[in-house]
Amino acid sequence: MLIGELARRSGVSVRMLRHYDSLGLVSPSGRTPGGYREYAATDLRRLMHVESLRSLGLPLAAVKRALDDDGFSPLGLLDELRDSARRRIAADTDLLGRLDELRSAEPAGWEDAVRVVNLLNAVRSGSGARRQQAVLAHDGGIAAVPGSALAEVLLAEEDANVAGALRWALAQNPAGGVDVLAAGLTAADAGTRRRAVAALAELGGAEAQAALRGALDDGDTEVCERVAVALGSAGDAAAVPTLVRMVIDGRRDVEAAETLARLVHAGPVTADEVVAALCGAAGHGCGADTLAVTDEGSGSGDAPTAVLLRVAQAMAEVGGHASRQALGALALHQDRVVATTAEVILRQIAGGDAT
């Protein structure tokens, strides 16, 4: 068959068939007396093989090698093609995300669209100074950037100053941000989860609080503690067990005690409940005859001096009759440091009540 007929049968253009011939990829088996290309059935089969391999994304040189080299293994080449496909998918996904961001900004015209794109590019800049400047220098224009886009940038931001500026910007335009930050709470990277907690805590609101509540059992201690402080500050009693454990363990114990006090004053838990939780976590309750003291806190359940001192300080923050009663018991404790500290706190409470 001549080249025109081959083109009709295969759907490959005459121009491409000539190109294949010049590369030695699909050459005619013969020529007519007039010098025209004449293709045989075997040439058509080879052409179909070429088109099949091209459909996988193989370059023409690789297609020729695959067809001509009997020892050629496709596995390595297929792996390369898979990697290339993944890169294209990632690039297309990124492009789709940027288009979604731009669409959600609802630009009034192309000038607005260009401004939003420039702002998005600036907040994703490789320079921390430029990222911060982009947020602060465009305090009016930054409102045009969707909250979801700001939240995504914030989750990846490791510069504390830039992160603070981004949290401020997100507070100006939070729409869609909570969902992105909530997804960030499930990220594999603990740093990302911590940034999500900080941003959700600053945003506040019922949706942010609900998202934070689900992270109270995070595998990262710092994430759990940040969540507990954020929830407690928002008046959520679900934070109490973690806050109590922070006091016992001496991890941000002052902040935890202050947060427990805020919870009591806000009303979701009573002072009696908090004091009971503190005493129970310390060992055996806060009776003077039941709490032994060790220097190191052995595994026997005895409370070390440092723990009792932190518990006493927490009770000073919480206040109330239950705290005074427990402090009275600690004032009779066999350890003089514990007893003296409890006495001082009781006098301070009494002085405050008197005024």
Coordinates of N, CA and C in Angstrom, one line a residue, residues 220-313:
D220 N 1.8 13.7 69.8 CA 2.8 14.7 70.1 C 2.4 15.4 71.4
T221 N 3.2 15.3 72.5 CA 2.9 15.9 73.7 C 2.6 17.4 73.6
E222 N 3.5 18.1 72.9 CA 3.3 19.6 72.7 C 2.0 19.9 72.0
V223 N 1.6 19.1 71.0 CA 0.4 19.4 70.4 C -0.8 19.3 71.4
C224 N -0.8 18.2 72.2 CA -1.8 17.9 73.2 C -1.9 19.1 74.1
E225 N -0.7 19.6 74.6 CA -0.7 20.6 75.6 C -1.2 21.9 75.0
R226 N -0.8 22.2 73.8 CA -1.3 23.5 73.2 C -2.8 23.4 73.0
V227 N -3.3 22.3 72.6 CA -4.7 22.1 72.4 C -5.5 22.3 73.7
A228 N -4.9 21.7 74.8 CA -5.6 21.8 76.1 C -5.7 23.3 76.5
V229 N -4.6 24.0 76.4 CA -4.6 25.4 76.8 C -5.6 26.2 75.9
A230 N -5.6 25.9 74.6 CA -6.5 26.6 73.8 C -8.0 26.3 74.1
L231 N -8.3 25.1 74.3 CA -9.7 24.7 74.7 C -10.0 25.2 76.0
G232 N -9.1 25.1 77.0 CA -9.4 25.6 78.3 C -9.7 27.1 78.3
S233 N -8.9 27.8 77.6 CA -9.0 29.3 77.5 C -10.4 29.6 76.9
A234 N -10.9 28.7 76.0 CA -12.2 28.9 75.4 C -13.3 28.4 76.2
G235 N -13.0 27.9 77.4 CA -14.1 27.4 78.3 C -14.6 26.0 78.1
D236 N -13.7 25.2 77.5 CA -14.1 23.8 77.2 C -13.5 22.8 78.3
A237 N -14.4 22.2 79.0 CA -14.0 21.3 80.1 C -13.3 20.1 79.7
A238 N -13.3 19.8 78.4 CA -12.6 18.6 77.9 C -11.2 18.7 78.1
A239 N -10.7 19.9 78.3 CA -9.2 20.1 78.5 C -8.7 19.8 79.9
V240 N -9.6 19.6 80.8 CA -9.2 19.5 82.2 C -8.2 18.3 82.5
P241 N -8.4 17.1 82.0 CA -7.5 16.0 82.3 C -6.0 16.3 81.8
T242 N -5.9 16.9 80.6 CA -4.6 17.2 80.1 C -4.0 18.3 80.9
L243 N -4.7 19.3 81.2 CA -4.2 20.4 82.0 C -3.7 20.0 83.4
V244 N -4.5 19.1 84.0 CA -4.0 18.5 85.3 C -2.7 17.7 85.1
R245 N -2.6 17.0 84.1 CA -1.4 16.2 83.8 C -0.2 17.1 83.6
M246 N -0.4 18.3 83.0 CA 0.6 19.2 82.8 C 1.1 19.8 84.1
V247 N 0.2 20.0 85.0 CA 0.6 20.5 86.4 C 1.5 19.4 87.0
I248 N 1.0 18.2 87.0 CA 1.7 17.0 87.7 C 3.1 16.8 87.1
D249 N 3.2 16.9 85.8 CA 4.4 16.6 85.1 C 5.4 17.8 85.0
G250 N 4.9 19.0 85.4 CA 5.7 20.1 85.3 C 6.0 20.7 84.0
R251 N 5.1 20.4 83.0 CA 5.2 20.9 81.7 C 4.3 22.1 81.5
R252 N 4.8 23.3 81.4 CA 4.0 24.5 81.2 C 2.9 24.5 82.4
D253 N 3.4 24.1 83.6 CA 2.4 24.0 84.7 C 1.8 25.3 85.1
V254 N 2.5 26.4 85.1 CA 1.9 27.7 85.4 C 0.8 28.0 84.5
E255 N 1.0 27.9 83.2 CA 0.0 28.2 82.2 C -1.2 27.3 82.4
A256 N -0.9 26.0 82.7 CA -2.0 25.0 82.9 C -2.8 25.4 84.1
A257 N -2.2 25.8 85.2 CA -2.9 26.2 86.4 C -3.8 27.4 86.1
E258 N -3.2 28.4 85.4 CA -4.0 29.6 85.1 C -5.2 29.2 84.3
T259 N -5.0 28.3 83.3 CA -6.1 27.9 82.5 C -7.2 27.2 83.3
L260 N -6.8 26.3 84.2 CA -7.7 25.6 85.1 C -8.5 26.6 85.9
A261 N -7.9 27.7 86.3 CA -8.6 28.7 87.1 C -9.6 29.4 86.2
R262 N -9.2 29.7 85.0 CA -10.2 30.4 84.1 C -11.4 29.5 83.8
L263 N -11.2 28.2 83.7 CA -12.3 27.3 83.5 C -13.2 27.3 84.7
V264 N -12.7 27.3 85.9 CA -13.5 27.3 87.1 C -14.3 28.6 87.2
H265 N -13.6 29.7 86.9 CA -14.3 31.0 86.9 C -15.4 31.2 85.8
A266 N -15.1 30.5 84.7 CA -16.1 30.5 83.6 C -17.3 29.7 83.9
G267 N -17.1 28.6 84.7 CA -18.3 27.8 85.1 C -18.4 26.4 84.6
P268 N -17.7 26.0 83.5 CA -17.9 24.6 83.0 C -17.5 23.5 84.0
V269 N -16.6 23.9 84.9 CA -16.2 22.9 86.0 C -16.1 23.7 87.3
T270 N -16.2 22.9 88.4 CA -16.2 23.5 89.7 C -14.8 23.4 90.3
A271 N -14.5 24.2 91.3 CA -13.2 24.2 91.9 C -13.1 22.8 92.6
D272 N -14.2 22.3 93.1 CA -14.1 21.0 93.8 C -13.6 19.9 92.8
E273 N -14.2 19.9 91.6 CA -13.8 18.9 90.6 C -12.3 19.1 90.2
V274 N -11.8 20.3 90.0 CA -10.4 20.5 89.7 C -9.5 20.0 90.8
V275 N -9.8 20.4 92.0 CA -9.0 20.0 93.1 C -9.0 18.5 93.3
A276 N -10.1 17.9 93.1 CA -10.2 16.4 93.2 C -9.3 15.8 92.1
A277 N -9.3 16.3 90.9 CA -8.5 15.8 89.8 C -7.0 16.0 90.1
L278 N -6.7 17.1 90.7 CA -5.3 17.4 91.0 C -4.8 16.5 92.1
C279 N -5.6 16.3 93.1 CA -5.1 15.4 94.2 C -5.1 14.0 93.8
G280 N -6.0 13.6 93.0 CA -6.0 12.2 92.5 C -4.8 11.9 91.6
A281 N -4.5 12.9 90.7 CA -3.4 12.7 89.8 C -2.0 12.7 90.6
A282 N -2.0 13.4 91.7 CA -0.8 13.5 92.5 C -0.5 12.2 93.2
G283 N -1.4 11.4 93.5 CA -1.1 10.1 94.2 C -2.3 9.6 94.9
H284 N -2.5 10.0 96.1 CA -3.6 9.4 97.0 C -4.6 10.4 97.5
G285 N -4.7 11.5 96.9 CA -5.6 12.5 97.5 C -4.7 13.5 98.3
C286 N -5.3 14.5 98.8 CA -4.5 15.6 99.4 C -4.7 15.6 100.9
G287 N -5.0 14.5 101.5 CA -5.0 14.4 103.0 C -3.6 14.3 103.5
A288 N -3.4 15.0 104.6 CA -2.0 15.0 105.2 C -1.5 13.6 105.6
D289 N -2.5 12.8 106.0 CA -2.1 11.4 106.4 C -2.0 10.4 105.3
T290 N -2.3 10.8 104.1 CA -2.3 9.9 103.0 C -1.2 10.2 101.9
L291 N -0.7 11.4 101.9 CA 0.3 11.7 100.9 C 1.7 11.6 101.4
A292 N 2.4 10.6 101.1 CA 3.8 10.5 101.4 C 4.6 11.3 100.4
V293 N 5.9 11.6 100.8 CA 6.8 12.4 100.0 C 8.0 11.6 99.7
T294 N 8.5 11.6 98.4 CA 9.8 11.1 98.1 C 10.6 12.2 97.4
D295 N 11.9 12.0 97.3 CA 12.7 13.0 96.6 C 12.6 12.8 95.1
E296 N 12.4 11.6 94.7 CA 12.4 11.4 93.2 C 11.1 10.9 92.7
G297 N 10.2 10.5 93.6 CA 8.9 10.0 93.1 C 9.1 8.6 92.6
S298 N 9.1 7.6 93.4 CA 9.3 6.2 93.0 C 8.0 5.7 92.4
G299 N 8.0 4.6 91.8 CA 6.9 4.0 91.2 C 5.8 3.5 92.2
S300 N 6.0 3.8 93.5 CA 5.1 3.3 94.5 C 3.8 4.1 94.5
G301 N 3.7 5.2 93.8 CA 2.5 6.0 93.9 C 2.7 7.2 94.8
D302 N 3.8 7.3 95.6 CA 4.0 8.4 96.5 C 4.3 9.6 95.6
A303 N 3.9 10.8 96.1 CA 4.1 12.0 95.3 C 5.4 12.7 95.7
P304 N 6.2 13.0 94.8 CA 7.5 13.8 95.1 C 7.2 15.2 95.5
T305 N 8.1 15.8 96.2 CA 7.9 17.1 96.7 C 7.5 18.1 95.6
A306 N 8.3 18.0 94.5 CA 8.0 19.0 93.4 C 6.6 18.9 92.9
V307 N 6.0 17.7 92.8 CA 4.7 17.6 92.4 C 3.7 18.3 93.3
L308 N 3.9 18.0 94.6 CA 3.0 18.7 95.6 C 3.1 20.2 95.6
L309 N 4.3 20.7 95.3 CA 4.5 22.1 95.3 C 3.7 22.7 94.1
R310 N 3.8 22.0 92.9 CA 3.0 22.5 91.8 C 1.5 22.4 92.0
V311 N 1.1 21.3 92.7 CA -0.3 21.2 93.0 C -0.8 22.3 93.9
A312 N 0.0 22.6 94.9 CA -0.3 23.7 95.8 C -0.4 25.0 95.1
Q313 N 0.5 25.3 94.1 CA 0.4 26.5 93.4 C -0.8 26.6 92.5

